[in-house]
């Protein structure tokens, strides 16, 4: 797509509105959001280096199609509020229900 990935960006396993497919049998998770690895704690989100740019670590947090659509309409912060209310983290749970 000739672009870059960063905080809050999302990608689907297919194309929005067409052929978005679950990542595996037994799950409805079919997209992902690029977020800090919350399960590791803030101290592990960034590594500072002498005389070199910082290195940021990211997690690919799996999403349901409804969550992807919600994020595209309302933004990543609104989705993260729903994640917080439902205690969703970056730990993968193939059976996690949608927060939307």
Short mmCIF file of N, CA and C in Angstrom, two decimals:
data_model
loop_
_atom_site.label_atom_id
_atom_site.label_comp_id
_atom_site.label_asym_id
_atom_site.label_seq_id
_atom_site.Cartn_x
_atom_site.Cartn_y
_atom_site.Cartn_z
N UNK A 1 0.81 -1.21 0.00
CA UNK A 1 0.00 0.00 0.00
C UNK A 1 0.85 1.27 0.00
N UNK A 2 2.16 1.11 -0.06
CA UNK A 2 3.07 2.24 -0.08
C UNK A 2 2.80 3.23 1.06
N UNK A 3 2.74 2.71 2.28
CA UNK A 3 2.49 3.53 3.46
C UNK A 3 3.33 3.01 4.61
N UNK A 4 3.06 3.46 5.81
CA UNK A 4 3.79 3.03 6.99
C UNK A 4 2.78 2.66 8.07
N UNK A 5 3.23 1.96 9.08
CA UNK A 5 2.37 1.59 10.21
C UNK A 5 2.85 2.29 11.47
N UNK A 6 1.93 2.71 12.28
CA UNK A 6 2.25 3.35 13.56
C UNK A 6 1.06 3.23 14.49
N UNK A 7 1.15 3.91 15.62
CA UNK A 7 0.12 3.84 16.66
C UNK A 7 -1.28 4.01 16.08
N UNK A 8 -2.14 3.04 16.38
CA UNK A 8 -3.55 3.13 16.03
C UNK A 8 -3.90 2.72 14.62
N UNK A 9 -2.91 2.45 13.79
CA UNK A 9 -3.22 2.01 12.44
C UNK A 9 -3.84 0.62 12.50
N UNK A 10 -4.68 0.32 11.53
CA UNK A 10 -5.34 -0.97 11.47
C UNK A 10 -5.15 -1.60 10.10
N UNK A 11 -5.25 -2.90 10.08
CA UNK A 11 -5.19 -3.65 8.84
C UNK A 11 -6.14 -4.83 8.96
N UNK A 12 -6.70 -5.25 7.84
CA UNK A 12 -7.65 -6.36 7.85
C UNK A 12 -7.08 -7.54 7.08
N UNK A 13 -7.56 -8.71 7.41
CA UNK A 13 -7.21 -9.92 6.68
C UNK A 13 -8.15 -10.01 5.48
N UNK A 14 -7.91 -9.16 4.51
CA UNK A 14 -8.77 -9.02 3.34
C UNK A 14 -9.05 -7.54 3.16
N UNK A 15 -10.19 -7.19 2.58
CA UNK A 15 -10.52 -5.80 2.30
C UNK A 15 -11.84 -5.45 2.97
N UNK A 16 -11.89 -4.28 3.62
CA UNK A 16 -13.09 -3.84 4.31
C UNK A 16 -14.28 -3.85 3.35
N UNK A 17 -15.35 -4.50 3.76
CA UNK A 17 -16.54 -4.60 2.94
C UNK A 17 -16.51 -5.77 1.96
N UNK A 18 -15.35 -6.36 1.76
CA UNK A 18 -15.23 -7.47 0.82
C UNK A 18 -14.23 -8.48 1.37
N UNK A 19 -14.67 -9.69 1.52
CA UNK A 19 -13.76 -10.80 1.79
C UNK A 19 -12.85 -10.66 3.00
N UNK A 20 -13.27 -9.96 4.04
CA UNK A 20 -12.46 -9.99 5.26
C UNK A 20 -12.67 -11.35 5.89
N UNK A 21 -11.58 -12.06 6.10
CA UNK A 21 -11.64 -13.44 6.58
C UNK A 21 -11.02 -13.56 7.97
N UNK A 22 -11.57 -14.41 8.82
CA UNK A 22 -10.92 -14.68 10.11
C UNK A 22 -9.50 -15.20 9.89
N UNK A 23 -8.65 -14.94 10.87
CA UNK A 23 -7.26 -15.40 10.77
C UNK A 23 -7.14 -16.92 10.83
N UNK A 24 -8.10 -17.57 11.48
CA UNK A 24 -8.03 -19.03 11.63
C UNK A 24 -9.42 -19.58 11.92
N UNK A 25 -9.58 -20.88 11.73
CA UNK A 25 -10.82 -21.53 12.12
C UNK A 25 -11.00 -21.38 13.62
N UNK A 26 -12.23 -21.22 14.06
CA UNK A 26 -12.51 -21.15 15.50
C UNK A 26 -12.39 -19.76 16.09
N UNK A 27 -12.21 -18.74 15.25
CA UNK A 27 -12.15 -17.36 15.74
C UNK A 27 -12.85 -16.45 14.74
N UNK A 28 -13.33 -15.32 15.24
CA UNK A 28 -13.91 -14.29 14.37
C UNK A 28 -12.95 -13.11 14.24
N UNK A 29 -11.78 -13.21 14.86
CA UNK A 29 -10.79 -12.13 14.76
C UNK A 29 -10.24 -12.10 13.34
N UNK A 30 -10.30 -10.91 12.72
CA UNK A 30 -9.98 -10.83 11.30
C UNK A 30 -9.24 -9.56 10.91
N UNK A 31 -8.82 -8.78 11.89
CA UNK A 31 -8.10 -7.54 11.63
C UNK A 31 -7.17 -7.30 12.81
N UNK A 32 -6.38 -6.24 12.74
CA UNK A 32 -5.47 -5.95 13.85
C UNK A 32 -5.22 -4.45 13.94
N UNK A 33 -4.98 -4.00 15.16
CA UNK A 33 -4.60 -2.61 15.43
C UNK A 33 -3.18 -2.61 15.95
N UNK A 34 -2.40 -1.63 15.51
CA UNK A 34 -1.03 -1.46 15.99
C UNK A 34 -1.08 -0.60 17.25
N UNK A 35 -0.70 -1.21 18.38
CA UNK A 35 -0.78 -0.54 19.68
C UNK A 35 0.46 -0.88 20.51
N UNK A 36 0.74 -0.06 21.53
CA UNK A 36 1.83 -0.42 22.43
C UNK A 36 1.53 -1.76 23.11
N UNK A 37 2.55 -2.53 23.44
CA UNK A 37 2.34 -3.83 24.09
C UNK A 37 1.96 -3.65 25.56
N UNK A 38 0.69 -3.37 25.80
CA UNK A 38 0.21 -3.03 27.14
C UNK A 38 0.53 -4.09 28.19
N UNK A 39 0.54 -5.35 27.80
CA UNK A 39 0.79 -6.41 28.77
C UNK A 39 2.21 -6.38 29.30
N UNK A 40 3.11 -5.69 28.63
CA UNK A 40 4.50 -5.59 29.10
C UNK A 40 4.74 -4.40 30.02
N UNK A 41 3.84 -3.43 30.03
CA UNK A 41 4.02 -2.23 30.84
C UNK A 41 4.75 -1.15 30.06
N UNK A 42 4.52 0.09 30.45
CA UNK A 42 5.06 1.24 29.71
C UNK A 42 6.57 1.26 29.62
N UNK A 43 7.28 0.69 30.59
CA UNK A 43 8.74 0.69 30.56
C UNK A 43 9.30 -0.06 29.35
N UNK A 44 8.48 -0.90 28.73
CA UNK A 44 8.95 -1.72 27.61
C UNK A 44 8.41 -1.25 26.27
N UNK A 45 7.81 -0.07 26.22
CA UNK A 45 7.24 0.43 24.98
C UNK A 45 8.29 1.08 24.09
N UNK A 46 9.38 1.54 24.69
CA UNK A 46 10.39 2.28 23.94
C UNK A 46 11.76 1.98 24.52
N UNK A 47 12.74 1.84 23.63
CA UNK A 47 14.12 1.64 24.07
C UNK A 47 14.95 2.82 23.56
N UNK A 48 15.54 3.55 24.48
CA UNK A 48 16.41 4.67 24.11
C UNK A 48 17.82 4.18 23.87
N UNK A 49 18.46 4.77 22.88
CA UNK A 49 19.83 4.39 22.55
C UNK A 49 20.69 5.64 22.46
N UNK A 50 21.94 5.51 22.83
CA UNK A 50 22.87 6.62 22.70
C UNK A 50 23.13 6.90 21.23
N UNK A 51 23.09 8.14 20.86
CA UNK A 51 23.44 8.58 19.50
C UNK A 51 22.67 7.87 18.40
N UNK A 52 21.45 7.46 18.71
CA UNK A 52 20.63 6.78 17.71
C UNK A 52 19.15 7.01 18.05
N UNK A 53 18.29 6.90 17.06
CA UNK A 53 16.87 7.09 17.33
C UNK A 53 16.34 6.03 18.31
N UNK A 54 15.30 6.42 19.04
CA UNK A 54 14.63 5.47 19.93
C UNK A 54 14.01 4.36 19.10
N UNK A 55 13.85 3.20 19.73
CA UNK A 55 13.17 2.07 19.11
C UNK A 55 11.85 1.88 19.86
N UNK A 56 10.76 1.88 19.11
CA UNK A 56 9.44 1.67 19.70
C UNK A 56 8.97 0.26 19.39
N UNK A 57 8.36 -0.36 20.39
CA UNK A 57 7.84 -1.72 20.24
C UNK A 57 6.32 -1.64 20.10
N UNK A 58 5.77 -2.47 19.24
CA UNK A 58 4.35 -2.47 18.97
C UNK A 58 3.78 -3.88 19.09
N UNK A 59 2.49 -3.93 19.35
CA UNK A 59 1.75 -5.19 19.37
C UNK A 59 0.69 -5.12 18.29
N UNK A 60 0.44 -6.22 17.63
CA UNK A 60 -0.67 -6.33 16.69
C UNK A 60 -1.84 -6.92 17.47
N UNK A 61 -2.79 -6.08 17.84
CA UNK A 61 -3.92 -6.51 18.67
C UNK A 61 -5.07 -6.93 17.75
N UNK A 62 -5.46 -8.21 17.80
CA UNK A 62 -6.52 -8.70 16.92
C UNK A 62 -7.87 -8.03 17.17
N UNK A 63 -8.61 -7.83 16.08
CA UNK A 63 -9.91 -7.16 16.13
C UNK A 63 -10.97 -7.98 15.40
N UNK A 64 -12.21 -7.75 15.81
CA UNK A 64 -13.39 -8.23 15.08
C UNK A 64 -13.70 -7.19 14.00
N UNK A 65 -14.42 -7.58 12.97
CA UNK A 65 -14.76 -6.64 11.91
C UNK A 65 -15.55 -5.45 12.45
N UNK A 66 -16.45 -5.67 13.41
CA UNK A 66 -17.22 -4.57 13.99
C UNK A 66 -16.31 -3.59 14.73
N UNK A 67 -15.27 -4.09 15.37
CA UNK A 67 -14.32 -3.22 16.06
C UNK A 67 -13.51 -2.41 15.05
N UNK A 68 -13.13 -3.04 13.95
CA UNK A 68 -12.41 -2.33 12.90
C UNK A 68 -13.27 -1.21 12.34
N UNK A 69 -14.52 -1.51 12.03
CA UNK A 69 -15.43 -0.50 11.50
C UNK A 69 -15.65 0.63 12.51
N UNK A 70 -15.79 0.28 13.80
CA UNK A 70 -15.96 1.28 14.85
C UNK A 70 -14.74 2.19 14.92
N UNK A 71 -13.55 1.60 14.86
CA UNK A 71 -12.32 2.40 14.90
C UNK A 71 -12.24 3.35 13.72
N UNK A 72 -12.59 2.87 12.52
CA UNK A 72 -12.52 3.72 11.33
C UNK A 72 -13.51 4.88 11.42
N UNK A 73 -14.65 4.66 12.08
CA UNK A 73 -15.66 5.71 12.21
C UNK A 73 -15.40 6.65 13.39
N UNK A 74 -14.91 6.10 14.51
CA UNK A 74 -14.81 6.90 15.75
C UNK A 74 -13.38 7.16 16.20
N UNK A 75 -12.41 6.47 15.63
CA UNK A 75 -11.01 6.68 16.01
C UNK A 75 -10.52 5.66 17.02
N UNK A 76 -9.21 5.56 17.11
CA UNK A 76 -8.58 4.57 17.98
C UNK A 76 -8.85 4.84 19.46
N UNK A 77 -8.91 6.11 19.86
CA UNK A 77 -9.14 6.42 21.28
C UNK A 77 -10.50 5.92 21.75
N UNK A 78 -11.52 6.06 20.91
CA UNK A 78 -12.85 5.57 21.28
C UNK A 78 -12.85 4.05 21.41
N UNK A 79 -12.14 3.37 20.50
CA UNK A 79 -12.05 1.91 20.60
C UNK A 79 -11.29 1.50 21.86
N UNK A 80 -10.23 2.21 22.18
CA UNK A 80 -9.46 1.88 23.38
C UNK A 80 -10.28 2.08 24.65
N UNK A 81 -11.19 3.03 24.66
CA UNK A 81 -12.08 3.20 25.81
C UNK A 81 -12.94 1.95 25.99
N UNK A 82 -13.45 1.42 24.89
CA UNK A 82 -14.23 0.18 24.97
C UNK A 82 -13.36 -0.99 25.41
N UNK A 83 -12.13 -1.04 24.91
CA UNK A 83 -11.20 -2.09 25.34
C UNK A 83 -10.96 -2.00 26.85
N UNK A 84 -10.74 -0.80 27.35
CA UNK A 84 -10.51 -0.64 28.80
C UNK A 84 -11.71 -1.13 29.61
N UNK A 85 -12.91 -0.77 29.18
CA UNK A 85 -14.12 -1.19 29.90
C UNK A 85 -14.27 -2.71 29.91
N UNK A 86 -13.83 -3.36 28.84
CA UNK A 86 -13.95 -4.82 28.73
C UNK A 86 -12.67 -5.56 29.09
N UNK A 87 -11.66 -4.80 29.53
CA UNK A 87 -10.36 -5.35 29.93
C UNK A 87 -9.68 -6.15 28.81
N UNK A 88 -9.76 -5.63 27.59
CA UNK A 88 -9.08 -6.24 26.45
C UNK A 88 -7.63 -5.77 26.47
N UNK A 89 -6.71 -6.68 26.22
CA UNK A 89 -5.30 -6.33 26.16
C UNK A 89 -4.70 -6.86 24.86
N UNK A 90 -3.40 -6.83 24.78
CA UNK A 90 -2.72 -7.34 23.59
C UNK A 90 -2.53 -8.85 23.63
N UNK A 91 -2.93 -9.49 24.70
CA UNK A 91 -2.85 -10.96 24.77
C UNK A 91 -3.93 -11.55 23.88
N UNK A 92 -3.54 -12.47 23.04
CA UNK A 92 -4.48 -13.00 22.04
C UNK A 92 -5.39 -14.04 22.67
N UNK A 93 -6.69 -13.82 22.52
CA UNK A 93 -7.72 -14.77 22.94
C UNK A 93 -8.62 -15.00 21.73
N UNK A 94 -8.45 -16.12 21.03
CA UNK A 94 -9.24 -16.38 19.82
C UNK A 94 -10.75 -16.36 20.04
N UNK A 95 -11.18 -16.56 21.28
CA UNK A 95 -12.61 -16.59 21.58
C UNK A 95 -13.14 -15.29 22.17
N UNK A 96 -12.30 -14.24 22.20
CA UNK A 96 -12.72 -12.97 22.79
C UNK A 96 -13.92 -12.41 22.03
N UNK A 97 -14.97 -12.02 22.78
CA UNK A 97 -16.12 -11.40 22.10
C UNK A 97 -15.79 -9.97 21.68
N UNK A 98 -16.54 -9.47 20.74
CA UNK A 98 -16.38 -8.09 20.29
C UNK A 98 -16.81 -7.13 21.40
N UNK A 99 -16.15 -6.00 21.49
CA UNK A 99 -16.52 -4.97 22.47
C UNK A 99 -17.56 -4.00 21.89
N UNK A 100 -17.88 -4.17 20.61
CA UNK A 100 -18.85 -3.29 19.94
C UNK A 100 -20.20 -3.99 19.91
#
